[in-house]
CSV table of C-alpha atoms in Angstrom, one decimal:
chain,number,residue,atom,x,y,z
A,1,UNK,CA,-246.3,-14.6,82.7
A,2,UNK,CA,-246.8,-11.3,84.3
A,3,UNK,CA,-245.9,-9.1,81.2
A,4,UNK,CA,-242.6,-10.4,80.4
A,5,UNK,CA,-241.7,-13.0,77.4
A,6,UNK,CA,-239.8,-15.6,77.6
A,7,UNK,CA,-236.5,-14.6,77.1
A,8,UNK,CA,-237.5,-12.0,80.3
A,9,UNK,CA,-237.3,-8.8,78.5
A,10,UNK,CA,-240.5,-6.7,78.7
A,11,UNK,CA,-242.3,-6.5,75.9
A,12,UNK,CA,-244.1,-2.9,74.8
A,13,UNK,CA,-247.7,-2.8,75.1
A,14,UNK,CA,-249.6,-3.4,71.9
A,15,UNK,CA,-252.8,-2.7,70.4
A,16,UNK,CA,-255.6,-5.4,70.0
A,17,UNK,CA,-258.3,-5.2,67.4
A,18,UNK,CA,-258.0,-1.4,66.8
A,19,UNK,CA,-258.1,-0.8,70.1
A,20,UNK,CA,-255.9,2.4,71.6
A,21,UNK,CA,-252.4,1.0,73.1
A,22,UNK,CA,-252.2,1.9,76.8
A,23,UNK,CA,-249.4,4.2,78.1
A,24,UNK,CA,-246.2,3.3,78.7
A,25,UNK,CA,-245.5,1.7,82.0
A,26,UNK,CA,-242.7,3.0,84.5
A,27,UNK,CA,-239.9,1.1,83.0
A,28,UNK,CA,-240.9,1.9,79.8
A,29,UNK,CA,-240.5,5.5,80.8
A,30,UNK,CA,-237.2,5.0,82.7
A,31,UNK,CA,-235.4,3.6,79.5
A,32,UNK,CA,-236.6,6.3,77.4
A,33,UNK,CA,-235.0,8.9,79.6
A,34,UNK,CA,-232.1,6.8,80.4
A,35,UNK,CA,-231.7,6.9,76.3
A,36,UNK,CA,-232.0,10.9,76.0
A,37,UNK,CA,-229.8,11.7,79.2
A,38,UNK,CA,-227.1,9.3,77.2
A,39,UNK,CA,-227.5,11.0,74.2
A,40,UNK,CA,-227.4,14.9,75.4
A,41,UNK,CA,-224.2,13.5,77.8
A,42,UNK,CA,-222.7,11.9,74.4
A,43,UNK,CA,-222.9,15.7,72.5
A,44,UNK,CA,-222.1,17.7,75.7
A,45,UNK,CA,-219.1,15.8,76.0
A,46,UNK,CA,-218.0,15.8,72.1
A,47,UNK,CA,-218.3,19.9,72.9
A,48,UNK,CA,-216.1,20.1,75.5
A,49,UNK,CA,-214.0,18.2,73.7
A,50,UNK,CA,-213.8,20.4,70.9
A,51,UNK,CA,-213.5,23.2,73.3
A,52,UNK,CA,-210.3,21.5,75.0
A,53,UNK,CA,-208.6,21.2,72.0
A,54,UNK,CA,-209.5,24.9,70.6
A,55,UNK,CA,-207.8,26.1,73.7
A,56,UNK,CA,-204.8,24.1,73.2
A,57,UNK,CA,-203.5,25.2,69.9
A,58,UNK,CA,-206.7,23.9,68.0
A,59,UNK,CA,-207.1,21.2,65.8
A,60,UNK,CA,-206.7,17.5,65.6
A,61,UNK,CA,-202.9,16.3,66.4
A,62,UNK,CA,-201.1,13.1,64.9
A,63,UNK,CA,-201.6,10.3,66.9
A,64,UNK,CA,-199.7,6.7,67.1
A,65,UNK,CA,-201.0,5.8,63.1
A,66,UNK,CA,-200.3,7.4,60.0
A,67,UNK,CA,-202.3,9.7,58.6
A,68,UNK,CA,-202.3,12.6,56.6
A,69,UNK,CA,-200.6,15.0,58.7
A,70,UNK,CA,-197.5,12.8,59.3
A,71,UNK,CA,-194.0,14.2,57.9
A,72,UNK,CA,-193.4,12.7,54.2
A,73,UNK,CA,-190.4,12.7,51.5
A,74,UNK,CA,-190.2,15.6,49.2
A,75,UNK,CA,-190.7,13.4,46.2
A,76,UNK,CA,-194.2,12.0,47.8
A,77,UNK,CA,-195.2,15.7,49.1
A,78,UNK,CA,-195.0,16.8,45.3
A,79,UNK,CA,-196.7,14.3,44.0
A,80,UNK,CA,-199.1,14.8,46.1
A,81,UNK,CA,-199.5,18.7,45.6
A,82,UNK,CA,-199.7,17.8,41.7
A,83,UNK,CA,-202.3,15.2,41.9
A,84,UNK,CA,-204.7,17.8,44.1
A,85,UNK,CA,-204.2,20.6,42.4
A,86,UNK,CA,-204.8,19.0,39.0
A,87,UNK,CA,-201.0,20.1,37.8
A,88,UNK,CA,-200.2,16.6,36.5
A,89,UNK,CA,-200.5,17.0,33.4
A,90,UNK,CA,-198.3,20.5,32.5
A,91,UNK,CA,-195.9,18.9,35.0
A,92,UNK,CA,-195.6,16.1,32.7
A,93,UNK,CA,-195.3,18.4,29.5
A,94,UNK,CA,-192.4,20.2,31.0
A,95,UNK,CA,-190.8,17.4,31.9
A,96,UNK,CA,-190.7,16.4,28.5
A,97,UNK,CA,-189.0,19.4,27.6
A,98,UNK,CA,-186.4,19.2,30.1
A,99,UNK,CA,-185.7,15.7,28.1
A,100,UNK,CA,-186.0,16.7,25.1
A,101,UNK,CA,-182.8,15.4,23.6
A,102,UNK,CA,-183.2,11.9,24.6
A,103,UNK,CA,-186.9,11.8,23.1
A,104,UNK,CA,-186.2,13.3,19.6
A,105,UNK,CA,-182.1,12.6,19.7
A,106,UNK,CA,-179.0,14.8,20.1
A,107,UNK,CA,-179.9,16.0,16.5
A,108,UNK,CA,-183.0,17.2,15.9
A,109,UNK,CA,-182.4,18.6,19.4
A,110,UNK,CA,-179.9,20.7,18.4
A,111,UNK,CA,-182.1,22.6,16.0
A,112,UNK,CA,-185.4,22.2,17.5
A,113,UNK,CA,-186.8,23.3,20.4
A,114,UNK,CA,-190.5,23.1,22.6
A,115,UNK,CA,-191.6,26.4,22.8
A,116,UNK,CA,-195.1,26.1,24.5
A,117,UNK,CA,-197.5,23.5,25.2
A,118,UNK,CA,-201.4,24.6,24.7
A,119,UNK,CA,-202.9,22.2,27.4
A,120,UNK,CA,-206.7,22.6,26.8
A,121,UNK,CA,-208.9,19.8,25.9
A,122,UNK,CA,-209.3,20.8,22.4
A,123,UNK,CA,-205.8,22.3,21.7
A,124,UNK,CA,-203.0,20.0,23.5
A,125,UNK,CA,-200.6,21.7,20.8
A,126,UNK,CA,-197.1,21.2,21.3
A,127,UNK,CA,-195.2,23.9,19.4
A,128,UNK,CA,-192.0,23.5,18.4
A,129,UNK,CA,-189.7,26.2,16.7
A,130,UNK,CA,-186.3,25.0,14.3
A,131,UNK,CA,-183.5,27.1,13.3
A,132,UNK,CA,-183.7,26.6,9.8
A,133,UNK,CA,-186.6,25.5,7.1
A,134,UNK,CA,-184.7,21.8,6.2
A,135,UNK,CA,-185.1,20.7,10.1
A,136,UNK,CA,-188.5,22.4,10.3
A,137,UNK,CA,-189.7,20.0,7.4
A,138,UNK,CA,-187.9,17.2,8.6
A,139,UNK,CA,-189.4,17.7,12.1
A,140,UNK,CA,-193.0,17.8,10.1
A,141,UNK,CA,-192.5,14.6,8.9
A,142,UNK,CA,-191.5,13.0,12.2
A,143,UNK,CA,-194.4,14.4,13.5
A,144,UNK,CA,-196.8,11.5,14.2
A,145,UNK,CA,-194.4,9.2,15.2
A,146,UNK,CA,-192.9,12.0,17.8
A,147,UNK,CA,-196.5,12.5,19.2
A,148,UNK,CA,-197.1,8.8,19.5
A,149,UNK,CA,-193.7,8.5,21.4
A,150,UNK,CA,-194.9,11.3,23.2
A,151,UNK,CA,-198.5,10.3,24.2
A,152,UNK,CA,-197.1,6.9,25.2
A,153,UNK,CA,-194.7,8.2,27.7
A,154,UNK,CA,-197.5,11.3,29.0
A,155,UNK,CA,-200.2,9.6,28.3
A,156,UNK,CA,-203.4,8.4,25.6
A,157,UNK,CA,-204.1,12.1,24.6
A,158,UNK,CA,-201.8,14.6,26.0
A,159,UNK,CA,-200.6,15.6,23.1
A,160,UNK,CA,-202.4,15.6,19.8
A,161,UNK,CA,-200.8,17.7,17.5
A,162,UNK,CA,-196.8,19.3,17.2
A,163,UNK,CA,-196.9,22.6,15.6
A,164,UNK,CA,-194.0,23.5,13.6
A,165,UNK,CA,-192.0,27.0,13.3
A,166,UNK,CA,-189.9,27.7,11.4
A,167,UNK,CA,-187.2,30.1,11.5
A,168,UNK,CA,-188.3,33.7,12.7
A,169,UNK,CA,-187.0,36.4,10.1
A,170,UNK,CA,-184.4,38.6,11.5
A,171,UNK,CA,-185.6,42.1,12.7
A,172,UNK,CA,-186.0,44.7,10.5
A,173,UNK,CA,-183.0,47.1,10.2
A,174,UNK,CA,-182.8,51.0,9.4
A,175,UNK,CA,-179.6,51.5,8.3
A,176,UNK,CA,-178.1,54.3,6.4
A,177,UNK,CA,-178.5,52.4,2.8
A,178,UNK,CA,-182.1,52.1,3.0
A,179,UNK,CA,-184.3,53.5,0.9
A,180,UNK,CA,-187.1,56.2,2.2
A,181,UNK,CA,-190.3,54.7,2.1
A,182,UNK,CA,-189.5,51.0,1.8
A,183,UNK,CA,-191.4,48.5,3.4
A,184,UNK,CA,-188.1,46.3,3.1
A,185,UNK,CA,-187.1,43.3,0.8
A,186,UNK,CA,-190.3,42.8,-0.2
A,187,UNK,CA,-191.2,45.9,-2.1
A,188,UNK,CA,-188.7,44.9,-4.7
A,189,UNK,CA,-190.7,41.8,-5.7
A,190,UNK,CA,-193.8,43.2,-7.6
């Protein structure tokens, strides 16, 4: 047999009942170098690749297939900018208030109107401030079903609670009838 098997590959020397196994031969030797110069020719050449392109202008350049770098439409290059920077979800909110009228109606749009949207975890509070105390309550009482036509167009969970303003009081005026020392309408009361 002469130290070959039978499919006429050499096969490694072994050890036999403890005994030491015997140094490797001269091909043995030959293919482990062969297998190191391959290996530091492989990384010497990824290096002077990487040199090559550093001196060109740096980095990687689009090639025959898509990928990332590739030109895109607007619409997709948003989306895209949203969904990495984790703006999703306050996109969504305001575009809700943008459409505001055809969620709630031309009605209660009229005197009603998103003011701020609170978006952490615990909170997600949309406030929402009327022009008068009738459309304030009647706004209260629309509540739930506004959040679940809400949550069902954002999302399970975007919005769990609409916080309802009323109408702000005017400011206060000093004019020449007031009284010195007044704290305003109030002080007339008790």
């Amino acid at each position: 047999m002469n130290g070959t098997g039978e499919g006429g590959a050499e096969n490694p020397p072994q050890a036999v009942d403890g005994a030491a196994a015997p140094e490797p031969s001269g091909v043995d030797l030959a293919r482990v170098a062969l297998r190191a110069a391959k290996e530091q020719a492989r990384a010497r050449g990824a290096a002077a690749q990487q040199k090559k392109q550093a001196r060109r202008g740096g980095g990687l350049r689009s090639g025959a297939r898509a990928d990332g770098r590739d030109p895109m439409a607007l619409g997709a290059a948003i989306n895209r900018l949203l969904a990495e920077r984790g703006w999703e979800t306050p996109a969504a909110v305001g575009g809700v208030m943008g459409r505001w009228p055809q969620i709630v109606g031309e009605d209660l749009a009229k005197h009603c109107v998103p003011v701020r949207y609170e978006e952490e975890p615990d909170a997600r509070v949309l406030t929402v401030q009327c022009d008068s105390t009738a459309w304030a309550t009647q706004l209260r009482l629309l509540a739930p079903t506004l959040v679940a036509r809400l949550n069902e167009d954002l999302g399970h969970g975007t919005v769990r609670l609409i916080k309802v303003l009323g109408p702000g009081a005017g400011a206060r005026r000093y004019g020449p009838l007031r009284a010195p020392g007044s704290v305003g309408p109030g002080d007339t009361y008790g």
